[in-house]
Amino acid sequence: MNTHPARGMRDFLPEDVRRRQYVIDVIAGVYQRYGFEPLETPAVENIETLMGKYGEEGDRLIFRILKRGEEGKSGEADLALRYDLTVPLARVVAQYRAQLPRFFKRYQIQPVWRADRPQKGRFREFYQCDVDCLGSTSPIVEAELCAAVSDVLDRLGFKTFDIIINHRALLTASLKQLGFVAEQHSDVITLIDKVDKIGLTGLRTELRQKGFSETQVEGVCRNFLHDDIGPSLGADWLDFYARDLDLEGHPSITNLKEIFTLIRATSAEGRVKFEPCLARGLSYYTGAIFEVKVEDLAGSLGGGGRYDNLVGMFSGREVPAAGFSLGLERILVVMTERGMFPDAARLRPADVMVTICNFNDGVDELELKAEALRLAAQLRSGGVSVEVFPDVTDLGKQIKYAGERGIPFATVIGARERDAGRVGLRDLASRQQEDLSVGELVTYLQDKKLTADSPEPGAARG
Amino acid sequence: MNTHPARGMRDFLPEDVRRRQYVIDVIAGVYQRYGFEPLETPAVENIETLMGKYGEEGDRLIFRILKRGEEGKSGEADLALRYDLTVPLARVVAQYRAQLPRFFKRYQIQPVWRADRPQKGRFREFYQCDVDCLGSTSPIVEAELCAAVSDVLDRLGFKTFDIIINHRALLTASLKQLGFVAEQHSDVITLIDKVDKIGLTGLRTELRQKGFSETQVEGVCRNFLHDDIGPSLGADWLDFYARDLDLEGHPSITNLKEIFTLIRATSAEGRVKFEPCLARGLSYYTGAIFEVKVEDLAGSLGGGGRYDNLVGMFSGREVPAAGFSLGLERILVVMTERGMFPDAARLRPADVMVTICNFNDGVDELELKAEALRLAAQLRSGGVSVEVFPDVTDLGKQIKYAGERGIPFATVIGARERDAGRVGLRDLASRQQEDLSVGELVTYLQDKKLTADSPEPGAARG
């Protein structure tokens, strides 16, 4: 029988889960510090909720679930698996507007599913870590999103990263100038977004194939992708760029300059750079757009932007919104490759192994087991995590097993220890053993636990 | 447009998520203390992995996912949503046996999906909290499972609960004595399991309808469901019951007695009771079976047992196993109804609201916003969680909003505070305001945070 997980899906064994949980805890901790609150939505949505929100390509990649009761008959699908966390958020805001705060700041860390062709680093089930603020058009929202994401990366140990920023309204204003009509913008923006993959030559070819004039093709390359245009810091360069495009004083320029000013007052200062070719593929963005770039890494760790019209698609009433989404899987890949996880000591399965040995000193095996469980209960009530070896076998084997499991200590009770009311504690690294009372043992192991644990608050979990 | 979640599915708004996360953190914390490690499996499994494992009823309730690329054509489903956490565990153990420890102790807290008819308290997406030990037949496994579950309920604040226990092999031995052949056992066990719902009369009727003799029908009622048989403590009563059934010395009796002896050495002492009519519906159990009963609550909060043959269905090689599954949704319902969640103070969205007010003292609005963000950054780097009001409006409105959000403090900066290099801190409960330096403010709010937080380690999260 096939025991592999389904294609493009993954099992996470304990060490994987701990690493994932460590990153999730850091992200959630930072977002909470910014006043964002947790939201969770169901994995399964009505199919109409999702269809038509992600473009043709997106619709094709949505996993559809067969209507209940009709299985195998009509083949009709009425449900679908969540494709991202933004559309469910828009639905939630439309549904619960009255009971949500005026400024709804939420984070959401949950899996999404896409029927993409699996590749190295691309899966059919993967986690998104989204943070969004709904209800405000203030540039404080964009500044705080950048600051929060910057803090997350900083706390995870990323040293060199940029948040690049552009503005969807600046892109469209410039496209308009070049003679593209509104219906063509989405196509051109999608191509600009793909320039990393297809190159300038590919971009020119594809634009020509779509029947755009040579002036338009060269205009796109000059305005967004000229060699002289590189990501650059801040407001001064922005003025220069706006003058060059004859878009001085355009609302998008004013908005970007405000965002830059506010970012200088946050921990993201110096991290955020303007990049005219940043386009973001999704069609729902209306304002500032962002992406996280890490040194020596192709692609991004996440992105986001302002999307003031999406909630209106559900409620008929527009609610301004902006957000950022970090990709957990890419963060994990980079952190694993670069050895960025904290000391493996914290990832051990238990602080101590309680062994059960029959030294043929006349104690019944069931009583030996009960004795082990009593000791384990005392240690656990002192906050120590304990694995009990479940069988009465050779002590050497039990100690060896504890070592293989990465458990640093093992307890041993023989007739001598029992008579003295003490417990032998063996340090598996030094192979030293000393006799302690149960009280001393609890204190000793608590101390060791504290030393091994980092000060990272969420890290002891999961 | 319909903005409800799909039928039988739920959105969890921030307060819901916090409560769920609180319970999950307690459960995970206890399981870790017992040396169990976290496992996560994909929501989506190959359909063959799930079919035929849960009986006819179960198969019917599995959500099926349409084959990719064939949507709407053949209607063929090749994937399905996880129905429980036990079958994926068995698949994982078969797949990764070589890299897993000899005794694989894992916990798994994830949602499952069942296309059941939704009812009060019954959902189509719900979380299971499973804990299992694979690789050992030792009764220490059952004793530790009961102890861990008992610790979970204790830490969640449940005062009066029992873990009832029975043995599948005792049930089948007794059914054999009554003349039921092996193929009939599963049917009869399912009926005994349903006696809570159908009553003794219903049980008699259904057994007769299946064509069993009057002797058999009355034998079932006498052996498992007689009025004189109530849940009872421990090994002595077990001997009496075994004598009555002429099953003295049966391996199931010996096993139960060992489990009872070991449980007396754990924190579950006095919590575990023998109940002859406990049957558990699932067919894969082979040994001890359990269920958690809480006073004044119909049904159970969870259950489990030993299932030594399930992994063999995947790998061809049998691996002994036993586990316990707690139902998160029922625990939450009971804890909410009984007001068992800790102080609401800990559930506030932020420790302080930073307001932005224009007192017409000549400071530019953008600079006021930057000033607010600088203050927020300083507070956050001191571990304080901060919400920044995003607009420059009337101070009273901002303070009112902070109060409605349950945020206990608000900062105010006017010309006087600015000139003195200080910040006004308003206590929203007492309406008192005092001026502090930023350093004093951080210390003050850190202290308040510590006082409000409980010592429960995971509680600050989520």
XYZ file of N, CA and C in Angstrom, chain A residues 179-395:
651
model
N -0.074 55.269 -23.315
C -1.146 54.958 -24.255
C -1.819 53.613 -24.055
N -1.527 52.936 -22.930
C -2.242 51.687 -22.637
C -3.609 52.031 -22.059
N -4.673 51.383 -22.553
C -5.990 51.636 -21.971
C -6.178 50.720 -20.756
N -7.115 51.093 -19.901
C -7.280 50.447 -18.593
C -7.335 48.918 -18.688
N -8.034 48.392 -19.685
C -8.208 46.933 -19.783
C -6.887 46.226 -20.060
N -5.906 46.993 -20.576
C -4.615 46.374 -20.894
C -3.647 46.370 -19.702
N -3.967 47.201 -18.684
C -3.004 47.383 -17.580
C -2.651 46.068 -16.886
N -3.688 45.280 -16.597
C -3.463 44.059 -15.839
C -2.491 43.131 -16.577
N -2.669 42.995 -17.899
C -1.762 42.169 -18.706
C -0.328 42.673 -18.639
N -0.163 43.983 -18.808
C 1.188 44.549 -18.825
C 1.830 44.411 -17.437
N 1.036 44.658 -16.390
C 1.567 44.545 -15.025
C 2.016 43.111 -14.742
N 1.214 42.144 -15.195
C 1.592 40.735 -15.012
C 2.932 40.448 -15.691
N 3.132 41.016 -16.881
C 4.398 40.791 -17.592
C 5.570 41.455 -16.864
N 5.355 42.696 -16.408
C 6.431 43.382 -15.663
C 6.803 42.556 -14.429
N 5.782 42.003 -13.778
C 5.997 41.186 -12.575
C 6.833 39.948 -12.886
N 6.726 39.459 -14.132
C 7.435 38.223 -14.489
C 8.836 38.466 -15.049
N 9.284 39.744 -15.081
C 10.534 40.060 -15.770
C 11.739 39.338 -15.146
N 11.672 39.048 -13.848
C 12.709 38.247 -13.178
C 12.921 36.921 -13.898
N 11.803 36.333 -14.371
C 11.875 35.016 -14.997
C 12.128 35.095 -16.504
N 11.439 36.020 -17.179
C 11.506 36.029 -18.650
C 12.578 36.975 -19.190
N 13.112 37.868 -18.371
C 14.150 38.805 -18.814
C 13.561 39.921 -19.675
N 14.402 40.919 -19.950
C 13.940 42.057 -20.751
C 13.579 41.635 -22.176
N 14.366 40.701 -22.722
C 14.105 40.217 -24.081
C 12.734 39.540 -24.129
N 12.500 38.671 -23.166
C 11.213 37.985 -23.097
C 10.065 38.975 -22.955
N 10.291 39.992 -22.130
C 9.248 41.003 -21.927
C 8.919 41.698 -23.243
N 9.977 42.134 -23.959
C 9.773 42.813 -25.247
C 8.996 41.897 -26.203
N 9.427 40.628 -26.291
C 8.765 39.682 -27.197
C 7.279 39.567 -26.851
N 6.995 39.366 -25.566
C 5.599 39.136 -25.176
C 4.743 40.386 -25.389
N 5.333 41.563 -25.142
C 4.568 42.805 -25.364
C 4.271 42.972 -26.852
N 5.273 42.670 -27.680
C 5.061 42.786 -29.130
C 3.993 41.801 -29.592
N 4.070 40.571 -29.060
C 3.068 39.555 -29.435
C 1.659 40.012 -29.107
N 1.538 40.804 -28.054
C 0.210 41.304 -27.686
C -0.209 42.479 -28.579
N 0.678 42.864 -29.515
C 0.307 43.876 -30.503
C 0.553 45.308 -30.063
N 1.338 45.507 -28.984
C 1.630 46.876 -28.565
C 2.695 47.488 -29.481
N 2.635 48.821 -29.606
C 3.556 49.518 -30.504
C 4.974 49.510 -29.933
N 5.926 49.727 -30.833
C 7.332 49.762 -30.413
C 7.553 50.869 -29.374
N 6.873 52.015 -29.548
C 6.982 53.119 -28.582
C 6.507 52.671 -27.205
N 5.395 51.931 -27.185
C 4.865 51.451 -25.905
C 5.834 50.449 -25.269
N 6.320 49.510 -26.081
C 7.241 48.486 -25.559
C 8.478 49.155 -24.963
N 9.065 50.104 -25.716
C 10.279 50.753 -25.218
C 9.948 51.669 -24.033
N 8.756 52.238 -24.022
C 8.311 53.069 -22.895
C 8.253 52.252 -21.609
N 7.706 51.057 -21.688
C 7.643 50.180 -20.506
C 9.056 49.887 -20.008
N 9.938 49.505 -20.932
C 11.312 49.161 -20.535
C 12.005 50.380 -19.902
N 11.809 51.562 -20.499
C 12.470 52.759 -19.986
C 11.893 53.170 -18.616
N 10.560 53.198 -18.517
C 9.944 53.698 -17.280
C 10.139 52.777 -16.081
N 10.120 51.477 -16.339
C 10.119 50.559 -15.201
C 11.391 49.739 -15.075
N 12.070 49.537 -16.203
C 13.090 48.493 -16.182
C 14.439 48.943 -16.727
N 14.644 50.222 -16.903
C 15.909 50.724 -17.431
C 17.043 50.341 -16.493
N 18.204 50.053 -17.089
C 19.368 49.663 -16.285
C 19.695 50.680 -15.197
N 19.461 51.945 -15.499
C 19.802 52.984 -14.522
C 18.842 52.996 -13.336
N 17.713 52.329 -13.491
C 16.737 52.307 -12.400
C 17.025 51.118 -11.504
N 17.523 51.367 -10.374
C 17.721 50.281 -9.415
C 16.953 50.659 -8.170
N 16.769 49.739 -7.245
C 16.091 50.111 -6.011
C 16.886 51.194 -5.314
N 16.212 52.151 -4.793
C 16.920 53.263 -4.176
C 16.161 53.759 -2.976
N 16.898 54.371 -2.085
C 16.311 54.789 -0.828
C 15.498 56.060 -0.976
N 14.288 55.983 -0.590
C 13.552 57.133 -0.153
C 13.076 58.194 -1.087
N 12.734 59.277 -0.456
C 11.900 60.309 -1.045
C 12.624 61.130 -2.112
N 13.934 61.385 -1.962
C 14.628 62.236 -2.924
C 14.599 61.622 -4.312
N 14.972 60.367 -4.346
C 15.011 59.666 -5.606
C 13.615 59.594 -6.234
N 12.638 59.469 -5.371
C 11.241 59.420 -5.785
C 10.875 60.697 -6.545
N 11.303 61.846 -6.020
C 11.062 63.126 -6.692
C 11.701 63.133 -8.076
N 12.940 62.672 -8.138
C 13.671 62.625 -9.380
C 12.916 61.762 -10.412
N 12.487 60.577 -9.952
C 11.768 59.644 -10.820
C 10.456 60.263 -11.310
N 9.729 60.897 -10.398
C 8.440 61.512 -10.750
C 8.642 62.616 -11.789
N 9.709 63.404 -11.597
C 10.004 64.482 -12.567
C 10.286 63.879 -13.941
N 11.085 62.829 -13.943
C 11.460 62.164 -15.182
C 10.232 61.654 -15.935
N 9.247 61.162 -15.176
C 8.029 60.629 -15.797
C 6.956 61.691 -15.974
N 7.290 62.914 -15.563
C 6.310 63.991 -15.623
C 5.073 63.665 -14.772
N 5.322 63.079 -13.615
C 4.219 62.737 -12.709
C 4.415 63.379 -11.327
N 5.102 64.529 -11.338
C 5.292 65.225 -10.053
C 3.934 65.569 -9.437
N 3.853 65.404 -8.135
C 2.616 65.769 -7.439
C 1.477 64.777 -7.647
N 1.739 63.683 -8.379
C 0.707 62.646 -8.515
C 0.390 62.074 -7.128
N -0.896 61.791 -6.836
C -1.246 61.300 -5.481
C -0.408 60.099 -5.047
N -0.039 59.237 -5.993
C 0.761 58.074 -5.618
C 2.137 58.490 -5.120
N 2.692 59.557 -5.719
C 4.003 60.060 -5.279
C 3.892 60.667 -3.874
N 2.860 61.477 -3.674
C 2.631 62.064 -2.345
C 2.485 60.971 -1.298
N 1.675 59.949 -1.618
C 1.433 58.847 -0.700
C 2.734 58.097 -0.385
N 3.527 57.797 -1.405
C 4.792 57.091 -1.172
C 5.727 57.921 -0.302
N 5.750 59.252 -0.545
C 6.635 60.101 0.258
C 6.201 60.139 1.729
N 4.896 60.173 1.962
C 4.401 60.110 3.349
C 4.803 58.785 4.009
N 4.620 57.706 3.263
C 4.977 56.387 3.813
C 6.467 56.355 4.168
N 7.306 56.884 3.276
C 8.751 56.916 3.562
C 9.054 57.737 4.802
N 8.412 58.877 4.943
C 8.637 59.722 6.124
C 8.278 58.957 7.398
N 7.120 58.284 7.374
C 6.680 57.561 8.573
C 7.579 56.367 8.857
N 8.019 55.686 7.808
C 8.881 54.525 8.027
C 10.169 54.924 8.742
N 10.646 56.130 8.467
C 11.863 56.587 9.161
C 11.674 56.674 10.667
N 10.419 56.727 11.120
C 10.135 56.773 12.567
C 9.958 55.376 13.162
N 10.158 54.334 12.342
C 9.947 52.965 12.840
C 11.238 52.161 12.775
N 11.144 50.919 13.246
C 12.295 50.015 13.206
C 12.614 49.560 11.781
N 11.768 49.907 10.806
C 12.065 49.543 9.406
C 12.924 50.610 8.728
N 13.322 51.627 9.482
C 14.148 52.698 8.922
C 15.369 52.118 8.192
N 15.578 52.572 6.967
C 16.727 52.110 6.196
C 16.509 50.785 5.498
N 15.381 50.121 5.778
C 15.098 48.805 5.179
C 14.256 48.918 3.914
N 13.570 50.047 3.731
C 12.553 50.126 2.684
C 13.095 50.927 1.508
N 12.978 50.367 0.313
C 13.543 50.985 -0.877
C 12.512 51.029 -2.003
N 12.544 52.136 -2.754
C 11.624 52.307 -3.866
C 12.149 51.548 -5.086
N 11.305 50.757 -5.722
C 11.724 50.025 -6.921
C 10.624 50.119 -7.979
N 10.863 50.905 -9.028
C 9.814 51.195 -10.008
C 9.283 49.973 -10.753
N 10.083 48.881 -10.830
C 9.603 47.726 -11.590
C 8.817 46.744 -10.732
N 8.708 47.017 -9.425
C 7.903 46.110 -8.601
C 6.442 46.226 -9.043
N 5.830 45.114 -9.411
C 4.473 45.191 -9.987
C 3.446 44.367 -9.199
N 3.836 43.232 -8.610
C 2.916 42.309 -7.928
C 1.849 41.805 -8.899
N 1.751 40.488 -9.005
C 0.853 39.911 -9.997
C -0.636 40.122 -9.736
N -1.072 40.030 -8.476
C -2.514 40.032 -8.200
C -3.186 41.323 -8.634
N -4.422 41.174 -9.114
C -5.099 42.320 -9.720
C -5.749 43.245 -8.698
N -5.909 42.802 -7.447
C -6.725 43.614 -6.543
C -6.003 44.781 -5.851
N -4.701 44.928 -6.072
C -3.997 46.034 -5.407
C -4.399 47.386 -5.994
N -4.450 48.392 -5.128
C -4.849 49.733 -5.572
C -3.845 50.812 -5.163
N -2.963 50.531 -4.197
C -2.065 51.567 -3.687
C -0.639 51.064 -3.589
N 0.005 51.366 -2.456
C 1.384 50.935 -2.245
C 1.455 49.409 -2.320
N 2.540 48.907 -2.914
C 2.790 47.457 -2.955
C 4.206 47.192 -2.444
N 4.387 46.040 -1.811
C 5.679 45.711 -1.189
C 6.137 44.309 -1.545
N 7.431 44.096 -1.385
C 7.989 42.747 -1.459
C 9.249 42.692 -0.596
N 9.493 41.530 0.019
C 10.677 41.347 0.865
C 11.766 40.634 0.080
N 12.915 41.254 -0.014
C 14.048 40.652 -0.723
C 15.163 40.384 0.279
N 15.707 39.174 0.222
C 16.819 38.822 1.104
C 18.060 38.643 0.240
N 19.195 39.119 0.758
C 20.439 39.047 0.003
C 20.731 37.611 -0.446
N 21.206 37.475 -1.671
C 21.584 36.177 -2.232
C 20.423 35.199 -2.334
N 19.222 35.710 -2.467
C 18.079 34.816 -2.588
C 17.206 35.295 -3.741
N 16.992 34.410 -4.734
C 16.080 34.755 -5.825
C 14.654 34.738 -5.284
N 13.796 35.523 -5.874
C 12.414 35.578 -5.412
C 12.301 36.338 -4.105
N 11.135 36.264 -3.490
C 10.916 37.052 -2.276
C 10.405 36.162 -1.157
N 10.498 36.657 0.074
C 9.958 35.923 1.223
C 8.504 36.282 1.487
N 8.010 37.290 0.760
C 6.630 37.703 0.987
C 6.361 39.019 0.314
N 5.130 39.426 0.337
C 4.769 40.689 -0.279
C 3.379 41.106 0.136
N 2.985 42.266 -0.364
C 1.655 42.730 0.004
C 1.360 44.062 -0.621
N 0.394 44.741 -0.057
C 0.034 46.044 -0.585
C -1.343 46.476 -0.139
N -1.760 47.604 -0.689
C -3.078 48.150 -0.347
C -4.089 47.682 -1.383
N -5.248 47.272 -0.907
C -6.323 46.784 -1.799
C -7.640 47.316 -1.262
N -8.015 48.504 -1.723
C -9.151 49.186 -1.114
C -10.513 48.728 -1.630
N -10.534 47.865 -2.664
C -11.830 47.510 -3.262
C -12.269 46.065 -3.036
N -11.406 45.243 -2.462
C -11.717 43.810 -2.416
C -12.914 43.506 -1.517
N -12.964 44.123 -0.336
C -14.075 43.835 0.578
C -15.396 44.218 -0.080
N -15.373 45.315 -0.859
C -16.577 45.751 -1.572
C -17.147 44.687 -2.504
N -16.297 43.798 -3.006
C -16.787 42.716 -3.868
C -17.743 41.808 -3.104
N -17.587 41.746 -1.779
C -18.459 40.886 -0.971
C -19.627 41.647 -0.362
N -19.351 42.871 0.098
C -20.367 43.554 0.900
C -21.056 44.667 0.138
N -20.529 45.033 -1.032
C -21.090 46.184 -1.732
C -20.632 47.503 -1.125
N -20.010 47.400 0.090
C -19.548 48.616 0.731
C -18.030 48.547 0.818
N -17.349 49.553 0.280
C -15.901 49.465 0.242
C -15.274 49.714 1.606
N -14.271 48.946 1.911
C -13.532 49.090 3.167
C -12.056 49.163 2.798
N -11.373 50.279 3.116
C -9.958 50.354 2.762
C -9.158 49.287 3.497
N -8.103 48.786 2.875
C -7.371 47.666 3.457
C -5.957 47.614 2.901
N -5.039 47.133 3.730
C -3.682 46.875 3.263
C -3.114 45.738 4.089
N -2.213 44.971 3.476
C -1.680 43.828 4.202
C -0.376 43.329 3.650
N 0.179 42.381 4.377
C 1.460 41.787 4.027
C 1.337 40.289 4.259
N 1.890 39.502 3.371
C 1.843 38.058 3.530
C 3.262 37.500 3.465
N 3.666 36.779 4.499
C 4.976 36.126 4.485
C 4.783 34.646 4.175
N 5.673 34.093 3.371
C 5.589 32.669 3.030
C 6.417 31.848 4.004
N 5.723 31.047 4.831
C 6.434 30.278 5.857
C 7.440 29.310 5.242
N 7.059 28.666 4.139
C 7.911 27.605 3.592
C 9.263 28.153 3.123
N 9.237 29.310 2.444
C 10.494 29.903 1.967
C 11.364 30.335 3.146
N 10.730 30.935 4.154
C 11.494 31.345 5.344
C 12.196 30.128 5.946
N 11.457 29.000 6.047
C 12.028 27.793 6.636
C 13.179 27.247 5.798
N 13.002 27.259 4.480
C 14.065 26.764 3.601
C 15.337 27.582 3.813
N 15.200 28.913 3.795
C 16.373 29.773 3.946
C 17.005 29.591 5.323
N 16.178 29.572 6.375
C 16.728 29.435 7.728
C 17.428 28.097 7.918
N 16.882 27.039 7.305
C 17.506 25.721 7.406
C 18.842 25.718 6.657
N 18.824 26.211 5.404
C 20.049 26.242 4.605
C 21.147 27.053 5.275
N 20.739 28.145 5.935
C 21.740 29.033 6.519
C 22.000 28.771 8.005
N 21.429 27.678 8.518
C 21.686 27.317 9.918
C 21.253 28.388 10.905
N 20.071 28.958 10.673
C 19.640 30.086 11.507
C 18.778 29.674 12.701
N 18.540 28.370 12.874
C 17.715 27.967 14.014
C 18.534 27.965 15.285
N 17.907 28.301 16.398
C 18.654 28.352 17.649
C 19.070 26.952 18.106
N 19.959 26.937 19.044
C 20.570 25.732 19.619
C 19.652 24.504 19.647
N 20.148 23.437 19.066
C 19.365 22.208 18.977
C 18.977 21.664 20.355
N 19.686 22.100 21.396
C 19.402 21.606 22.744
C 17.938 21.832 23.111
N 17.395 22.934 22.626
C 16.026 23.252 22.992
C 15.012 22.349 22.297
N 15.483 21.612 21.323
C 14.556 20.813 20.542
C 14.518 19.357 21.012
N 15.082 19.078 22.166
C 15.101 17.690 22.620
C 13.685 17.237 23.035
N 13.426 15.924 22.869
C 12.067 15.430 23.135
C 11.705 15.421 24.620
N 12.687 15.316 25.511
C 12.392 15.308 26.946
C 13.658 15.737 27.685
N 13.483 16.212 28.926
C 14.632 16.635 29.727
C 15.358 15.440 30.338
N 14.607 14.372 30.571
C 15.215 13.218 31.250
C 14.463 11.945 30.868
N 15.190 10.834 30.831
C 14.573 9.523 30.621
C 14.577 8.772 31.943
N 13.415 8.307 32.364
C 13.337 7.459 33.549
C 13.468 6.011 33.088
N 14.525 5.346 33.545
C 14.721 3.944 33.150
C 14.087 3.012 34.189
N 13.869 1.787 33.787
C 13.324 0.767 34.698
C 14.225 -0.457 34.596
N 14.941 -0.763 35.678
C 15.866 -1.890 35.586
C 15.564 -2.911 36.661
N 15.649 -4.160 36.245
C 15.484 -5.256 37.190
C 16.861 -5.775 37.561
N 17.342 -5.383 38.756
C 18.657 -5.848 39.201
C 18.517 -7.155 39.989
N 17.395 -7.858 39.764
C 17.156 -9.125 40.453
C 17.247 -8.987 41.963
N 16.756 -7.861 42.469
C 16.810 -7.657 43.916
C 15.445 -7.893 44.536
N 14.675 -8.730 43.904
C 13.448 -9.189 44.538
C 12.254 -8.285 44.384
N 12.380 -7.217 43.601
C 11.208 -6.370 43.402
C 10.465 -6.834 42.146
N 9.201 -6.990 42.305
C 8.301 -7.426 41.232
C 8.328 -6.423 40.082
N 8.253 -6.899 38.825
C 8.394 -6.007 37.661
C 7.317 -4.939 37.610
N 6.098 -5.317 37.987
C 5.018 -4.325 37.946
C 5.297 -3.205 38.951
N 5.871 -3.574 40.100
C 6.211 -2.567 41.111
C 7.359 -1.678 40.610
N 8.302 -2.257 39.876
C 9.374 -1.446 39.282
C 8.781 -0.400 38.334
N 7.805 -0.818 37.549
C 7.165 0.114 36.627
C 6.408 1.211 37.385
N 5.706 0.803 38.425
C 4.959 1.790 39.216
C 5.913 2.795 39.857
N 7.052 2.290 40.332
C 8.074 3.153 40.933
C 8.558 4.197 39.914
N 8.766 3.746 38.660
C 9.201 4.674 37.600
C 8.140 5.731 37.346
N 6.884 5.314 37.321
C 5.806 6.269 37.065
C 5.659 7.274 38.210
N 5.871 6.820 39.447
C 5.800 7.753 40.588
C 6.885 8.822 40.466
N 8.097 8.385 40.127
C 9.195 9.344 39.952
C 8.868 10.315 38.806
N 8.356 9.773 37.699
C 8.014 10.627 36.543
C 6.965 11.668 36.942
N 5.966 11.241 37.723
C 4.905 12.173 38.133
C 5.481 13.309 38.973
N 6.419 12.968 39.865
C 7.028 14.013 40.706
C 7.832 14.999 39.862
N 8.601 14.478 38.925
C 9.407 15.353 38.064
C 8.499 16.242 37.214
N 7.447 15.636 36.636
C 6.555 16.396 35.758
C 5.830 17.486 36.522
N 5.453 17.196 37.758
C 4.737 18.247 38.492
C 5.692 19.399 38.825
N 6.996 19.162 38.716
C 7.967 20.241 38.841
C 8.300 20.898 37.503
N 7.561 20.547 36.459
C 7.747 21.200 35.167
C 8.804 20.559 34.281
N 9.333 19.438 34.712
C 10.361 18.750 33.929
C 9.661 17.814 32.935
N 10.143 17.764 31.684
C 9.520 16.834 30.741
C 10.263 15.500 30.793
N 9.490 14.436 30.861
C 10.020 13.119 31.205
C 9.534 12.074 30.212
N 10.436 11.271 29.720
C 10.040 10.072 28.989
C 10.339 8.870 29.872
N 9.365 7.963 29.993
C 9.576 6.739 30.777
C 9.833 5.603 29.796
N 10.931 4.893 29.988
C 11.170 3.723 29.138
C 10.100 2.691 29.495
N 9.353 2.161 28.500
C 8.153 1.401 28.876
C 8.392 -0.051 29.280
N 9.579 -0.568 29.034
C 9.797 -1.978 29.328
C 10.930 -2.169 30.328
N 10.907 -3.330 30.968
C 11.991 -3.684 31.886
C 13.013 -4.473 31.080
N 14.086 -3.799 30.666
C 15.117 -4.484 29.879
C 16.484 -4.095 30.418
N 17.476 -4.524 29.706
C 18.865 -4.216 30.027
C 19.074 -2.706 30.157
N 19.721 -2.262 31.255
C 19.904 -0.828 31.491
C 20.707 -0.166 30.378
